[in-house]
């Protein structure tokens, strides 16, 4: 159940354009909160909610040095999401393969 | 902006264990609402909300024949999500490659 809830938050974090843009920026390297907030026309407290959501859902880590909080992407979470998606794709492809095998067998039977 | 909103719904749809399980089941082939609802201890109206969410967010198509509504996975949506994720990974890997190139160059300079 804990794993379910974690995946819920992992995907919920991606259901917002600001949070996806922050992840995109952090893919290019660590950044401070003010660098990250720069492109957004948003009050800092609202922006910080997104940062905390990304941190709580495991997408980023943050650390503070003096007055500057730096954010870093958590690659393991990208791996978890990709692994869930490739399971879905394998189910799907497996099904398509079985369908193809079925059609091929029946075509063969029909031509015999 | 429309594309942003669509991705919001696409990911929001995945932020729920029932909806992920339904997609997992549909990966193995089309199924009727009652087949899909079977494993869940949930009132039908609540289950139907999940089905409608999956349909509205583009993850599934449904069609009704007589009294039976059948659900089918919409593969294109899986492609869209995978494409977003591989963009993120390319950003990340590109950054790691640049970091490696930087380290290699500096090691070379240090040994010269």
PDB file of C-alpha atoms in Angstrom:
ATOM      1  CA  UNK A   1       0.000   0.000   0.000  1.00  0.00           C
ATOM      2  CA  UNK A   2       2.876   2.363   0.847  1.00  0.00           C
ATOM      3  CA  UNK A   3       4.258   1.761  -2.638  1.00  0.00           C
ATOM      4  CA  UNK A   4       0.856   2.616  -4.152  1.00  0.00           C
ATOM      5  CA  UNK A   5       0.706   5.889  -2.233  1.00  0.00           C
ATOM      6  CA  UNK A   6       4.239   6.775  -3.278  1.00  0.00           C
ATOM      7  CA  UNK A   7       3.418   6.214  -6.967  1.00  0.00           C
ATOM      8  CA  UNK A   8       0.273   8.333  -6.467  1.00  0.00           C
ATOM      9  CA  UNK A   9       2.416  11.262  -5.319  1.00  0.00           C
ATOM     10  CA  UNK A  10       5.089  10.586  -7.940  1.00  0.00           C
ATOM     11  CA  UNK A  11       2.541  10.944 -10.750  1.00  0.00           C
ATOM     12  CA  UNK A  12       0.544  13.701  -9.040  1.00  0.00           C
ATOM     13  CA  UNK A  13       3.763  15.763  -8.957  1.00  0.00           C
ATOM     14  CA  UNK A  14       3.901  15.574 -12.772  1.00  0.00           C
ATOM     15  CA  UNK A  15       0.284  16.779 -13.177  1.00  0.00           C
ATOM     16  CA  UNK A  16       1.308  20.455 -13.110  1.00  0.00           C
ATOM     17  CA  UNK A  17       3.146  22.559 -15.751  1.00  0.00           C
ATOM     18  CA  UNK A  18       5.232  24.513 -13.188  1.00  0.00           C
ATOM     19  CA  UNK A  19       6.484  21.353 -11.531  1.00  0.00           C
ATOM     20  CA  UNK A  20       7.263  19.718 -14.900  1.00  0.00           C
ATOM     21  CA  UNK A  21       9.166  22.864 -15.973  1.00  0.00           C
ATOM     22  CA  UNK A  22      11.190  22.845 -12.723  1.00  0.00           C
ATOM     23  CA  UNK A  23      12.132  19.194 -13.314  1.00  0.00           C
ATOM     24  CA  UNK A  24      13.090  20.047 -16.909  1.00  0.00           C
ATOM     25  CA  UNK A  25      15.363  22.847 -15.655  1.00  0.00           C
ATOM     26  CA  UNK A  26      16.931  20.618 -12.967  1.00  0.00           C
ATOM     27  CA  UNK A  27      17.657  17.981 -15.616  1.00  0.00           C
ATOM     28  CA  UNK A  28      20.309  20.433 -16.863  1.00  0.00           C
ATOM     29  CA  UNK A  29      21.901  20.662 -13.389  1.00  0.00           C
ATOM     30  CA  UNK A  30      21.286  21.835  -9.789  1.00  0.00           C
ATOM     31  CA  UNK A  31      19.797  25.317  -9.270  1.00  0.00           C
ATOM     32  CA  UNK A  32      18.866  27.648  -6.429  1.00  0.00           C
ATOM     33  CA  UNK A  33      15.248  28.450  -5.584  1.00  0.00           C
ATOM     34  CA  UNK A  34      15.597  31.989  -6.974  1.00  0.00           C
ATOM     35  CA  UNK A  35      17.085  30.746 -10.280  1.00  0.00           C
ATOM     36  CA  UNK A  36      14.225  28.238 -10.537  1.00  0.00           C
ATOM     37  CA  UNK A  37      11.519  30.769  -9.648  1.00  0.00           C
ATOM     38  CA  UNK A  38      12.872  33.362 -12.131  1.00  0.00           C
ATOM     39  CA  UNK A  39      10.871  32.373 -15.240  1.00  0.00           C
ATOM     40  CA  UNK A  40       7.550  32.105 -13.372  1.00  0.00           C
ATOM     41  CA  UNK A  41       5.095  34.922 -12.783  1.00  0.00           C
ATOM     42  CA  UNK A  42       4.191  33.541  -9.354  1.00  0.00           C
ATOM     43  CA  UNK A  43       4.453  34.694  -5.730  1.00  0.00           C
ATOM     44  CA  UNK A  44       7.326  32.977  -3.886  1.00  0.00           C
ATOM     45  CA  UNK A  45       5.077  31.191  -1.318  1.00  0.00           C
ATOM     46  CA  UNK A  46       3.094  29.583  -4.178  1.00  0.00           C
ATOM     47  CA  UNK A  47       6.308  28.603  -5.932  1.00  0.00           C
ATOM     48  CA  UNK A  48       7.672  27.113  -2.685  1.00  0.00           C
ATOM     49  CA  UNK A  49       4.577  24.887  -2.448  1.00  0.00           C
ATOM     50  CA  UNK A  50       5.564  23.344  -5.772  1.00  0.00           C
ATOM     51  CA  UNK A  51       9.151  22.881  -4.580  1.00  0.00           C
ATOM     52  CA  UNK A  52       7.959  21.170  -1.384  1.00  0.00           C
ATOM     53  CA  UNK A  53       5.599  18.951  -3.392  1.00  0.00           C
ATOM     54  CA  UNK A  54       8.509  17.885  -5.617  1.00  0.00           C
ATOM     55  CA  UNK A  55      10.656  17.219  -2.535  1.00  0.00           C
ATOM     56  CA  UNK A  56       7.944  15.280  -0.629  1.00  0.00           C
ATOM     57  CA  UNK A  57       7.125  13.166  -3.675  1.00  0.00           C
ATOM     58  CA  UNK A  58      10.794  12.209  -4.069  1.00  0.00           C
ATOM     59  CA  UNK A  59      11.507  14.034  -7.357  1.00  0.00           C
ATOM     60  CA  UNK A  60      14.105  16.433  -5.928  1.00  0.00           C
ATOM     61  CA  UNK A  61      16.430  16.869  -2.949  1.00  0.00           C
ATOM     62  CA  UNK A  62      17.212  20.310  -1.529  1.00  0.00           C
ATOM     63  CA  UNK A  63      19.947  21.562   0.782  1.00  0.00           C
ATOM     64  CA  UNK A  64      20.605  24.965   2.289  1.00  0.00           C
ATOM     65  CA  UNK A  65      23.999  26.677   2.407  1.00  0.00           C
ATOM     66  CA  UNK A  66      23.797  30.004   4.221  1.00  0.00           C
ATOM     67  CA  UNK A  67      20.713  31.697   2.789  1.00  0.00           C
ATOM     68  CA  UNK A  68      20.662  29.772  -0.495  1.00  0.00           C
ATOM     69  CA  UNK A  69      18.596  26.608  -0.940  1.00  0.00           C
ATOM     70  CA  UNK A  70      19.795  24.465  -3.840  1.00  0.00           C
ATOM     71  CA  UNK A  71      17.622  21.857  -5.594  1.00  0.00           C
ATOM     72  CA  UNK A  72      18.915  18.680  -7.255  1.00  0.00           C
ATOM     73  CA  UNK A  73      16.983  16.169  -9.367  1.00  0.00           C
ATOM     74  CA  UNK A  74      16.518  12.710  -7.808  1.00  0.00           C
ATOM     75  CA  UNK A  75      17.261  10.384 -10.697  1.00  0.00           C
ATOM     76  CA  UNK A  76      15.962   7.242  -8.911  1.00  0.00           C
ATOM     77  CA  UNK A  77      12.397   8.568  -9.226  1.00  0.00           C
ATOM     78  CA  UNK A  78      12.712   8.916 -13.008  1.00  0.00           C
ATOM     79  CA  UNK A  79      13.858   5.259 -13.005  1.00  0.00           C
ATOM     80  CA  UNK A  80      10.773   4.181 -10.974  1.00  0.00           C
ATOM     81  CA  UNK A  81       8.375   5.929 -13.364  1.00  0.00           C
ATOM     82  CA  UNK A  82      10.124   4.568 -16.450  1.00  0.00           C
ATOM     83  CA  UNK A  83      10.031   1.079 -14.979  1.00  0.00           C
ATOM     84  CA  UNK A  84       6.251   1.340 -14.355  1.00  0.00           C
ATOM     85  CA  UNK A  85       5.738   2.527 -17.937  1.00  0.00           C
ATOM     86  CA  UNK A  86       7.851  -0.216 -19.475  1.00  0.00           C
ATOM     87  CA  UNK A  87       5.827  -2.818 -17.538  1.00  0.00           C
ATOM     88  CA  UNK A  88       2.705  -1.346 -19.159  1.00  0.00           C
ATOM     89  CA  UNK A  89       4.361  -1.409 -22.560  1.00  0.00           C
ATOM     90  CA  UNK A  90       5.500  -5.027 -22.102  1.00  0.00           C
ATOM     91  CA  UNK A  91       1.929  -6.056 -21.228  1.00  0.00           C
ATOM     92  CA  UNK A  92       0.735  -4.222 -24.325  1.00  0.00           C
ATOM     93  CA  UNK A  93       3.453  -5.542 -26.662  1.00  0.00           C
ATOM     94  CA  UNK A  94       3.040  -9.071 -25.242  1.00  0.00           C
ATOM     95  CA  UNK A  95      -0.640  -8.878 -26.080  1.00  0.00           C
ATOM     96  CA  UNK A  96       0.084  -7.599 -29.599  1.00  0.00           C
ATOM     97  CA  UNK A  97       2.576 -10.464 -30.102  1.00  0.00           C
ATOM     98  CA  UNK A  98       0.001 -13.031 -28.950  1.00  0.00           C
ATOM     99  CA  UNK A  99      -2.584 -11.471 -31.282  1.00  0.00           C
ATOM    100  CA  UNK A 100      -0.126 -11.645 -34.182  1.00  0.00           C
ATOM    101  CA  UNK A 101       0.700 -15.292 -33.368  1.00  0.00           C
ATOM    102  CA  UNK A 102      -3.039 -16.062 -33.313  1.00  0.00           C
ATOM    103  CA  UNK A 103      -3.650 -14.378 -36.674  1.00  0.00           C
ATOM    104  CA  UNK A 104      -0.595 -16.066 -38.246  1.00  0.00           C
ATOM    105  CA  UNK A 105      -1.682 -19.511 -36.985  1.00  0.00           C
ATOM    106  CA  UNK A 106      -5.205 -19.027 -38.317  1.00  0.00           C
ATOM    107  CA  UNK A 107      -3.963 -17.748 -41.665  1.00  0.00           C
ATOM    108  CA  UNK A 108      -1.731 -20.829 -41.911  1.00  0.00           C
ATOM    109  CA  UNK A 109      -4.650 -23.123 -41.032  1.00  0.00           C
ATOM    110  CA  UNK A 110      -6.864 -21.368 -43.577  1.00  0.00           C
ATOM    111  CA  UNK A 111      -4.299 -21.836 -46.361  1.00  0.00           C
ATOM    112  CA  UNK A 112      -3.751 -25.525 -45.601  1.00  0.00           C
TER     113      UNK A 112
ATOM    114  CA  UNK B   1      -1.323  25.867 -23.023  1.00  0.00           C
ATOM    115  CA  UNK B   2      -3.809  23.210 -24.215  1.00  0.00           C
ATOM    116  CA  UNK B   3      -0.921  20.750 -24.417  1.00  0.00           C
ATOM    117  CA  UNK B   4       0.078  21.613 -20.815  1.00  0.00           C
ATOM    118  CA  UNK B   5      -3.462  20.977 -19.584  1.00  0.00           C
ATOM    119  CA  UNK B   6      -3.614  17.664 -21.435  1.00  0.00           C
ATOM    120  CA  UNK B   7      -0.362  16.476 -19.856  1.00  0.00           C
ATOM    121  CA  UNK B   8      -1.735  17.584 -16.465  1.00  0.00           C
ATOM    122  CA  UNK B   9      -4.711  15.257 -16.894  1.00  0.00           C
ATOM    123  CA  UNK B  10      -2.593  12.489 -18.408  1.00  0.00           C
ATOM    124  CA  UNK B  11      -0.369  12.378 -15.312  1.00  0.00           C
ATOM    125  CA  UNK B  12      -3.210  13.066 -12.862  1.00  0.00           C
ATOM    126  CA  UNK B  13      -4.935   9.947 -14.215  1.00  0.00           C
ATOM    127  CA  UNK B  14      -1.910   7.872 -13.142  1.00  0.00           C
ATOM    128  CA  UNK B  15      -1.963   9.278  -9.584  1.00  0.00           C
ATOM    129  CA  UNK B  16      -4.448   6.656  -8.382  1.00  0.00           C
ATOM    130  CA  UNK B  17      -3.959   2.906  -7.733  1.00  0.00           C
ATOM    131  CA  UNK B  18      -7.400   1.900  -9.135  1.00  0.00           C
ATOM    132  CA  UNK B  19      -6.805   3.749 -12.401  1.00  0.00           C
ATOM    133  CA  UNK B  20      -3.277   2.302 -12.734  1.00  0.00           C
ATOM    134  CA  UNK B  21      -4.658  -1.208 -12.110  1.00  0.00           C
ATOM    135  CA  UNK B  22      -7.368  -0.697 -14.761  1.00  0.00           C
ATOM    136  CA  UNK B  23      -4.720   0.381 -17.287  1.00  0.00           C
ATOM    137  CA  UNK B  24      -2.604  -2.666 -16.330  1.00  0.00           C
ATOM    138  CA  UNK B  25      -5.594  -4.959 -16.965  1.00  0.00           C
ATOM    139  CA  UNK B  26      -6.414  -3.250 -20.300  1.00  0.00           C
ATOM    140  CA  UNK B  27      -2.794  -3.717 -21.392  1.00  0.00           C
ATOM    141  CA  UNK B  28      -3.696  -7.426 -21.657  1.00  0.00           C
ATOM    142  CA  UNK B  29      -6.689  -6.673 -23.911  1.00  0.00           C
ATOM    143  CA  UNK B  30     -10.117  -4.961 -24.035  1.00  0.00           C
ATOM    144  CA  UNK B  31     -12.542  -5.626 -21.163  1.00  0.00           C
ATOM    145  CA  UNK B  32     -16.097  -4.767 -20.146  1.00  0.00           C
ATOM    146  CA  UNK B  33     -16.830  -2.442 -17.214  1.00  0.00           C
ATOM    147  CA  UNK B  34     -18.043  -5.378 -15.075  1.00  0.00           C
ATOM    148  CA  UNK B  35     -14.895  -7.424 -15.781  1.00  0.00           C
ATOM    149  CA  UNK B  36     -12.783  -4.391 -14.875  1.00  0.00           C
ATOM    150  CA  UNK B  37     -14.774  -3.576 -11.724  1.00  0.00           C
ATOM    151  CA  UNK B  38     -14.671  -7.207 -10.486  1.00  0.00           C
ATOM    152  CA  UNK B  39     -11.409  -7.095  -8.455  1.00  0.00           C
ATOM    153  CA  UNK B  40     -12.306  -3.822  -6.693  1.00  0.00           C
ATOM    154  CA  UNK B  41     -14.270  -3.478  -3.462  1.00  0.00           C
ATOM    155  CA  UNK B  42     -15.908  -0.278  -4.688  1.00  0.00           C
ATOM    156  CA  UNK B  43     -19.451   0.905  -5.482  1.00  0.00           C
ATOM    157  CA  UNK B  44     -20.093   1.019  -9.241  1.00  0.00           C
ATOM    158  CA  UNK B  45     -20.682   4.826  -9.372  1.00  0.00           C
ATOM    159  CA  UNK B  46     -17.250   5.397  -7.768  1.00  0.00           C
ATOM    160  CA  UNK B  47     -15.647   2.946 -10.175  1.00  0.00           C
ATOM    161  CA  UNK B  48     -17.357   4.661 -13.126  1.00  0.00           C
ATOM    162  CA  UNK B  49     -15.785   7.975 -12.077  1.00  0.00           C
ATOM    163  CA  UNK B  50     -12.361   6.391 -12.545  1.00  0.00           C
ATOM    164  CA  UNK B  51     -13.397   5.010 -15.945  1.00  0.00           C
ATOM    165  CA  UNK B  52     -14.633   8.444 -17.050  1.00  0.00           C
ATOM    166  CA  UNK B  53     -11.428  10.072 -15.786  1.00  0.00           C
ATOM    167  CA  UNK B  54      -9.369   7.598 -17.834  1.00  0.00           C
ATOM    168  CA  UNK B  55     -11.558   8.282 -20.884  1.00  0.00           C
ATOM    169  CA  UNK B  56     -11.482  12.100 -20.511  1.00  0.00           C
ATOM    170  CA  UNK B  57      -7.715  12.106 -20.006  1.00  0.00           C
ATOM    171  CA  UNK B  58      -7.230  10.095 -23.208  1.00  0.00           C
ATOM    172  CA  UNK B  59      -5.951   6.853 -21.638  1.00  0.00           C
ATOM    173  CA  UNK B  60      -8.851   4.679 -22.809  1.00  0.00           C
ATOM    174  CA  UNK B  61     -11.668   4.583 -25.364  1.00  0.00           C
ATOM    175  CA  UNK B  62     -15.016   2.960 -24.565  1.00  0.00           C
ATOM    176  CA  UNK B  63     -17.874   1.798 -26.765  1.00  0.00           C
ATOM    177  CA  UNK B  64     -21.261   0.335 -25.910  1.00  0.00           C
ATOM    178  CA  UNK B  65     -22.822  -2.689 -27.595  1.00  0.00           C
ATOM    179  CA  UNK B  66     -26.283  -3.395 -26.220  1.00  0.00           C
ATOM    180  CA  UNK B  67     -25.920  -3.138 -22.451  1.00  0.00           C
ATOM    181  CA  UNK B  68     -22.184  -3.855 -22.365  1.00  0.00           C
ATOM    182  CA  UNK B  69     -19.614  -1.046 -22.369  1.00  0.00           C
ATOM    183  CA  UNK B  70     -16.163  -2.220 -23.474  1.00  0.00           C
ATOM    184  CA  UNK B  71     -12.922  -0.359 -22.655  1.00  0.00           C
ATOM    185  CA  UNK B  72      -9.794  -0.339 -24.813  1.00  0.00           C
ATOM    186  CA  UNK B  73      -6.359   1.115 -23.997  1.00  0.00           C
ATOM    187  CA  UNK B  74      -5.332   4.161 -26.053  1.00  0.00           C
ATOM    188  CA  UNK B  75      -1.729   3.384 -26.933  1.00  0.00           C
ATOM    189  CA  UNK B  76      -0.960   6.897 -28.245  1.00  0.00           C
ATOM    190  CA  UNK B  77      -1.170   8.265 -24.691  1.00  0.00           C
ATOM    191  CA  UNK B  78       1.474   5.817 -23.463  1.00  0.00           C
ATOM    192  CA  UNK B  79       3.662   7.097 -26.343  1.00  0.00           C
ATOM    193  CA  UNK B  80       3.137  10.738 -25.261  1.00  0.00           C
ATOM    194  CA  UNK B  81       4.130  10.008 -21.653  1.00  0.00           C
ATOM    195  CA  UNK B  82       7.155   7.958 -22.699  1.00  0.00           C
ATOM    196  CA  UNK B  83       8.242  10.735 -25.017  1.00  0.00           C
ATOM    197  CA  UNK B  84       8.027  13.329 -22.201  1.00  0.00           C
ATOM    198  CA  UNK B  85      10.070  11.037 -19.943  1.00  0.00           C
ATOM    199  CA  UNK B  86      12.749  10.372 -22.537  1.00  0.00           C
ATOM    200  CA  UNK B  87      13.135  14.139 -23.063  1.00  0.00           C
ATOM    201  CA  UNK B  88      13.803  14.420 -19.314  1.00  0.00           C
ATOM    202  CA  UNK B  89      16.258  11.549 -19.461  1.00  0.00           C
ATOM    203  CA  UNK B  90      18.067  13.071 -22.472  1.00  0.00           C
ATOM    204  CA  UNK B  91      18.449  16.362 -20.582  1.00  0.00           C
ATOM    205  CA  UNK B  92      19.818  14.417 -17.616  1.00  0.00           C
ATOM    206  CA  UNK B  93      22.123  12.159 -19.639  1.00  0.00           C
ATOM    207  CA  UNK B  94      23.311  15.127 -21.729  1.00  0.00           C
ATOM    208  CA  UNK B  95      24.251  16.875 -18.531  1.00  0.00           C
ATOM    209  CA  UNK B  96      26.065  13.777 -17.223  1.00  0.00           C
ATOM    210  CA  UNK B  97      27.921  13.481 -20.563  1.00  0.00           C
ATOM    211  CA  UNK B  98      29.005  17.133 -20.379  1.00  0.00           C
ATOM    212  CA  UNK B  99      30.161  16.599 -16.792  1.00  0.00           C
ATOM    213  CA  UNK B 100      32.138  13.525 -17.859  1.00  0.00           C
ATOM    214  CA  UNK B 101      33.716  15.423 -20.778  1.00  0.00           C
ATOM    215  CA  UNK B 102      34.678  18.205 -18.352  1.00  0.00           C
ATOM    216  CA  UNK B 103      36.272  15.762 -15.879  1.00  0.00           C
ATOM    217  CA  UNK B 104      38.084  13.867 -18.666  1.00  0.00           C
ATOM    218  CA  UNK B 105      39.471  17.118 -20.147  1.00  0.00           C
ATOM    219  CA  UNK B 106      40.690  18.282 -16.742  1.00  0.00           C
ATOM    220  CA  UNK B 107      42.266  14.913 -15.930  1.00  0.00           C
ATOM    221  CA  UNK B 108      44.064  15.055 -19.292  1.00  0.00           C
ATOM    222  CA  UNK B 109      45.297  18.595 -18.603  1.00  0.00           C
ATOM    223  CA  UNK B 110      46.440  17.582 -15.111  1.00  0.00           C
ATOM    224  CA  UNK B 111      48.492  14.667 -16.507  1.00  0.00           C
ATOM    225  CA  UNK B 112      50.167  16.785 -19.220  1.00  0.00           C
TER     226      UNK B 112
END
